[in-house]
mmCIF file of C-alpha atoms in Angstrom:
data_model
loop_
_atom_site.group_PDB
_atom_site.id
_atom_site.type_symbol
_atom_site.label_atom_id
_atom_site.label_comp_id
_atom_site.label_asym_id
_atom_site.label_seq_id
_atom_site.Cartn_x
_atom_site.Cartn_y
_atom_site.Cartn_z
ATOM 1 C CA UNK A 842 0.065 -0.013 0.053
ATOM 2 C CA UNK A 843 1.223 3.543 -0.680
ATOM 3 C CA UNK A 844 1.594 4.369 3.053
ATOM 4 C CA UNK A 845 4.605 4.710 5.417
ATOM 5 C CA UNK A 846 5.590 1.604 7.152
ATOM 6 C CA UNK A 847 3.437 1.432 10.214
ATOM 7 C CA UNK A 848 5.697 -0.560 12.472
ATOM 8 C CA UNK A 849 9.673 -0.481 12.318
ATOM 9 C CA UNK A 850 11.289 -3.897 12.602
ATOM 10 C CA UNK A 851 12.855 -2.930 16.074
ATOM 11 C CA UNK A 852 9.187 -2.193 17.277
ATOM 12 C CA UNK A 853 8.033 -5.553 16.257
ATOM 13 C CA UNK A 854 10.887 -6.945 18.348
ATOM 14 C CA UNK A 855 9.769 -4.840 21.216
ATOM 15 C CA UNK A 856 6.331 -6.216 21.018
ATOM 16 C CA UNK A 857 7.374 -9.738 20.804
ATOM 17 C CA UNK A 858 10.238 -9.920 23.268
ATOM 18 C CA UNK A 859 9.324 -7.099 25.483
ATOM 19 C CA UNK A 860 5.744 -6.024 25.883
ATOM 20 C CA UNK A 861 4.004 -9.264 25.259
ATOM 21 C CA UNK A 862 6.230 -11.614 27.054
ATOM 22 C CA UNK A 863 5.455 -11.324 30.754
ATOM 23 C CA UNK A 864 1.665 -10.962 30.557
ATOM 24 C CA UNK A 865 1.677 -14.112 28.307
ATOM 25 C CA UNK A 866 3.682 -16.014 30.820
ATOM 26 C CA UNK A 867 1.282 -14.735 33.593
ATOM 27 C CA UNK A 868 -1.694 -16.097 31.668
ATOM 28 C CA UNK A 869 -0.048 -19.522 31.889
ATOM 29 C CA UNK A 870 -0.250 -19.291 35.884
ATOM 30 C CA UNK A 871 -3.986 -18.674 35.959
ATOM 31 C CA UNK A 872 -5.922 -21.071 37.937
ATOM 32 C CA UNK A 873 -8.109 -23.501 36.157
ATOM 33 C CA UNK A 874 -11.668 -22.626 35.593
ATOM 34 C CA UNK A 875 -13.927 -24.056 38.201
ATOM 35 C CA UNK A 876 -16.133 -25.408 35.034
ATOM 36 C CA UNK A 877 -13.257 -27.557 34.003
ATOM 37 C CA UNK A 878 -14.121 -30.464 36.288
ATOM 38 C CA UNK A 879 -17.623 -30.491 34.780
ATOM 39 C CA UNK A 880 -16.336 -31.118 31.304
ATOM 40 C CA UNK A 881 -15.275 -34.693 30.093
ATOM 41 C CA UNK A 882 -11.575 -35.147 29.762
ATOM 42 C CA UNK A 883 -9.805 -34.379 26.614
ATOM 43 C CA UNK A 884 -9.026 -37.308 24.184
ATOM 44 C CA UNK A 885 -5.452 -38.354 24.426
ATOM 45 C CA UNK A 886 -4.994 -38.018 20.727
ATOM 46 C CA UNK A 887 -6.381 -34.384 20.370
ATOM 47 C CA UNK A 888 -3.688 -32.123 19.599
ATOM 48 C CA UNK A 889 -2.871 -29.270 22.000
ATOM 49 C CA UNK A 890 -3.584 -26.759 19.539
ATOM 50 C CA UNK A 891 -6.852 -27.351 17.800
ATOM 51 C CA UNK A 892 -8.052 -25.928 14.678
ATOM 52 C CA UNK A 893 -10.774 -23.854 16.524
ATOM 53 C CA UNK A 894 -8.093 -22.513 19.015
ATOM 54 C CA UNK A 895 -5.537 -21.717 16.189
ATOM 55 C CA UNK A 896 -8.384 -19.863 14.337
ATOM 56 C CA UNK A 897 -9.375 -17.873 17.252
ATOM 57 C CA UNK A 898 -5.900 -16.981 18.387
ATOM 58 C CA UNK A 899 -4.252 -16.080 15.135
ATOM 59 C CA UNK A 900 -7.110 -15.013 12.933
ATOM 60 C CA UNK A 901 -9.682 -13.560 15.459
ATOM 61 C CA UNK A 902 -7.487 -12.093 18.058
ATOM 62 C CA UNK A 903 -4.760 -11.342 15.787
ATOM 63 C CA UNK A 904 -6.803 -9.409 13.253
ATOM 64 C CA UNK A 905 -8.308 -7.161 16.259
ATOM 65 C CA UNK A 906 -4.828 -6.482 17.298
ATOM 66 C CA UNK A 907 -3.860 -5.512 13.935
ATOM 67 C CA UNK A 908 -7.056 -3.495 13.327
ATOM 68 C CA UNK A 909 -6.333 -1.417 16.694
ATOM 69 C CA UNK A 910 -2.684 -0.758 15.507
ATOM 70 C CA UNK A 911 -3.802 0.319 11.982
ATOM 71 C CA UNK A 912 -6.755 2.331 13.342
ATOM 72 C CA UNK A 913 -4.228 4.175 15.703
ATOM 73 C CA UNK A 914 -1.818 4.891 12.893
ATOM 74 C CA UNK A 915 -4.477 6.423 10.707
ATOM 75 C CA UNK A 916 -5.865 8.336 13.748
ATOM 76 C CA UNK A 917 -2.792 10.353 13.785
ATOM 77 C CA UNK A 918 -2.916 11.205 10.150
ATOM 78 C CA UNK A 919 -6.795 12.099 10.522
ATOM 79 C CA UNK A 920 -6.001 14.431 13.411
ATOM 80 C CA UNK A 921 -3.616 16.468 11.213
ATOM 81 C CA UNK A 922 -6.261 16.698 8.447
ATOM 82 C CA UNK A 923 -5.827 13.630 6.272
ATOM 83 C CA UNK A 924 -8.918 11.980 4.793
ATOM 84 C CA UNK A 925 -9.284 8.252 3.560
ATOM 85 C CA UNK A 926 -7.922 7.596 0.259
ATOM 86 C CA UNK A 927 -5.916 10.805 0.026
ATOM 87 C CA UNK A 928 -2.097 10.785 -0.299
ATOM 88 C CA UNK A 929 -0.274 10.591 2.810
ATOM 89 C CA UNK A 930 2.740 12.560 1.273
ATOM 90 C CA UNK A 931 1.893 15.820 2.813
ATOM 91 C CA UNK A 932 1.915 14.379 6.178
ATOM 92 C CA UNK A 933 5.481 13.023 6.456
ATOM 93 C CA UNK A 934 6.172 15.024 9.525
ATOM 94 C CA UNK A 935 3.834 12.892 11.508
ATOM 95 C CA UNK A 936 5.217 9.465 10.349
ATOM 96 C CA UNK A 937 7.087 8.641 13.379
ATOM 97 C CA UNK A 938 4.287 9.698 15.489
ATOM 98 C CA UNK A 939 1.965 7.331 13.531
ATOM 99 C CA UNK A 940 4.361 4.437 14.067
ATOM 100 C CA UNK A 941 4.376 5.126 17.775
ATOM 101 C CA UNK A 942 0.754 5.032 17.916
ATOM 102 C CA UNK A 943 0.729 1.901 15.847
ATOM 103 C CA UNK A 944 2.905 0.486 18.646
ATOM 104 C CA UNK A 945 0.502 1.602 21.390
ATOM 105 C CA UNK A 946 -2.428 0.312 19.497
ATOM 106 C CA UNK A 947 -1.023 -3.110 19.360
ATOM 107 C CA UNK A 948 -0.143 -2.927 23.135
ATOM 108 C CA UNK A 949 -3.643 -2.069 23.784
ATOM 109 C CA UNK A 950 -4.854 -5.124 21.870
ATOM 110 C CA UNK A 951 -2.287 -7.333 23.952
ATOM 111 C CA UNK A 952 -3.935 -6.073 27.148
ATOM 112 C CA UNK A 953 -7.317 -6.813 25.757
ATOM 113 C CA UNK A 954 -6.204 -10.423 24.507
ATOM 114 C CA UNK A 955 -4.860 -11.396 27.881
ATOM 115 C CA UNK A 956 -8.303 -10.600 29.486
ATOM 116 C CA UNK A 957 -10.221 -12.143 26.654
ATOM 117 C CA UNK A 958 -8.157 -15.385 26.748
ATOM 118 C CA UNK A 959 -8.905 -16.074 30.553
ATOM 119 C CA UNK A 960 -11.895 -18.281 31.272
ATOM 120 C CA UNK A 961 -14.989 -17.471 33.413
ATOM 121 C CA UNK A 962 -17.180 -14.572 33.657
ATOM 122 C CA UNK A 963 -16.400 -11.149 32.461
ATOM 123 C CA UNK A 964 -15.748 -10.046 36.254
ATOM 124 C CA UNK A 965 -13.554 -12.946 36.755
ATOM 125 C CA UNK A 966 -11.530 -12.468 33.664
ATOM 126 C CA UNK A 967 -10.886 -8.886 34.549
ATOM 127 C CA UNK A 968 -9.829 -9.678 38.237
ATOM 128 C CA UNK A 969 -6.221 -9.237 38.958
ATOM 129 C CA UNK A 970 -6.399 -10.645 42.606
ATOM 130 C CA UNK A 971 -6.679 -14.347 41.481
ATOM 131 C CA UNK A 972 -3.404 -14.166 39.721
ATOM 132 C CA UNK A 973 -0.844 -11.892 41.303
ATOM 133 C CA UNK A 974 1.552 -12.301 38.310
ATOM 134 C CA UNK A 975 -1.060 -11.003 35.914
ATOM 135 C CA UNK A 976 -0.937 -7.819 37.646
ATOM 136 C CA UNK A 977 2.905 -7.787 37.615
ATOM 137 C CA UNK A 978 3.052 -8.732 34.014
ATOM 138 C CA UNK A 979 0.580 -5.909 32.906
ATOM 139 C CA UNK A 980 2.442 -3.287 34.961
ATOM 140 C CA UNK A 981 5.537 -4.411 33.259
ATOM 141 C CA UNK A 982 4.079 -4.136 29.876
ATOM 142 C CA UNK A 983 2.553 -0.499 30.461
ATOM 143 C CA UNK A 984 5.680 0.816 31.994
ATOM 144 C CA UNK A 985 8.028 -0.660 29.217
ATOM 145 C CA UNK A 986 5.609 0.872 26.647
ATOM 146 C CA UNK A 987 5.747 4.029 28.222
ATOM 147 C CA UNK A 988 9.374 4.113 28.774
ATOM 148 C CA UNK A 989 9.834 3.170 25.028
ATOM 149 C CA UNK A 990 7.710 6.199 23.852
ATOM 150 C CA UNK A 991 8.973 8.784 26.290
ATOM 151 C CA UNK A 992 12.607 8.332 27.397
ATOM 152 C CA UNK A 993 14.843 10.376 25.041
ATOM 153 C CA UNK A 994 17.388 8.276 23.183
ATOM 154 C CA UNK A 995 15.525 5.077 23.876
ATOM 155 C CA UNK A 996 12.530 6.117 21.850
ATOM 156 C CA UNK A 997 15.038 7.057 19.040
ATOM 157 C CA UNK A 998 16.457 3.512 19.062
ATOM 158 C CA UNK A 999 12.916 2.171 18.814
ATOM 159 C CA UNK A 1000 12.073 4.740 15.978
ATOM 160 C CA UNK A 1001 9.258 6.341 18.187
ATOM 161 C CA UNK A 1002 8.701 9.833 19.523
ATOM 162 C CA UNK A 1003 7.039 11.197 22.590
ATOM 163 C CA UNK A 1004 3.299 11.761 21.851
ATOM 164 C CA UNK A 1005 0.813 13.922 23.532
ATOM 165 C CA UNK A 1006 -0.338 12.389 26.704
ATOM 166 C CA UNK A 1007 -4.016 12.373 25.431
ATOM 167 C CA UNK A 1008 -2.685 9.576 22.937
ATOM 168 C CA UNK A 1009 -2.237 7.268 25.953
ATOM 169 C CA UNK A 1010 -5.942 7.103 26.037
ATOM 170 C CA UNK A 1011 -5.614 4.446 23.047
ATOM 171 C CA UNK A 1012 -4.397 2.004 25.750
ATOM 172 C CA UNK A 1013 -7.581 1.625 27.763
ATOM 173 C CA UNK A 1014 -9.921 2.333 24.839
ATOM 174 C CA UNK A 1015 -8.293 -0.324 22.546
ATOM 175 C CA UNK A 1016 -8.171 -2.872 25.465
ATOM 176 C CA UNK A 1017 -12.050 -2.140 25.913
ATOM 177 C CA UNK A 1018 -12.776 -2.526 22.262
ATOM 178 C CA UNK A 1019 -10.969 -5.795 22.137
ATOM 179 C CA UNK A 1020 -12.923 -7.114 25.303
ATOM 180 C CA UNK A 1021 -16.375 -5.830 23.849
ATOM 181 C CA UNK A 1022 -15.551 -7.856 20.429
ATOM 182 C CA UNK A 1023 -14.517 -10.796 22.344
ATOM 183 C CA UNK A 1024 -17.723 -10.604 24.533
ATOM 184 C CA UNK A 1025 -19.701 -10.664 21.303
ATOM 185 C CA UNK A 1026 -17.955 -13.595 19.925
ATOM 186 C CA UNK A 1027 -18.500 -15.532 23.335
ATOM 187 C CA UNK A 1028 -22.448 -14.725 23.140
ATOM 188 C CA UNK A 1029 -22.494 -15.672 19.634
ATOM 189 C CA UNK A 1030 -20.801 -18.903 20.167
ATOM 190 C CA UNK A 1031 -23.041 -19.598 23.240
ATOM 191 C CA UNK A 1032 -26.089 -18.945 21.230
ATOM 192 C CA UNK A 1033 -25.138 -21.408 18.224
ATOM 193 C CA UNK A 1034 -24.223 -23.933 20.843
ATOM 194 C CA UNK A 1035 -27.789 -23.801 22.394
ATOM 195 C CA UNK A 1036 -29.427 -23.660 18.946
ATOM 196 C CA UNK A 1037 -31.515 -26.743 17.953
#
């Protein structure tokens, strides 16, 4: 597409090896759902990653994260006066800010994804008291993201720039959008499961 690169390679590494790492590990320490004992045991031949799990994780959750990043990217240009299908050439001065917002949009998706992948009611999925590692992992993710954006020199290494503090609203807003879409998916799946 005729647009500047939304993410630099170093930012992809920051996402994969930095912001996503500890929350993902913390998710692995979650207590099993109380409903787990009411389900029959899994067949021994069943693969660890089923087709349904792979589709939900990589296509559904992955597409939401990507959409949040792209939406944040284009939001920077829109604030500057750009309109869809117009050239971005006149807005080269905000390309680094747009890359920074892409990074923050993806981090917001990671936060929403951690909560979406937990089991139980929405209230229990949002709880940080049942898993102390989850709170620590999310705190690390947020602090690291903010350091990468705002620490002079460090943000230059990661091809980002300090953005207006109001742009940080992308983090809770993106996570909320992610959870809302996942809640809709769960309701549709439950309705289909109970349909005759």
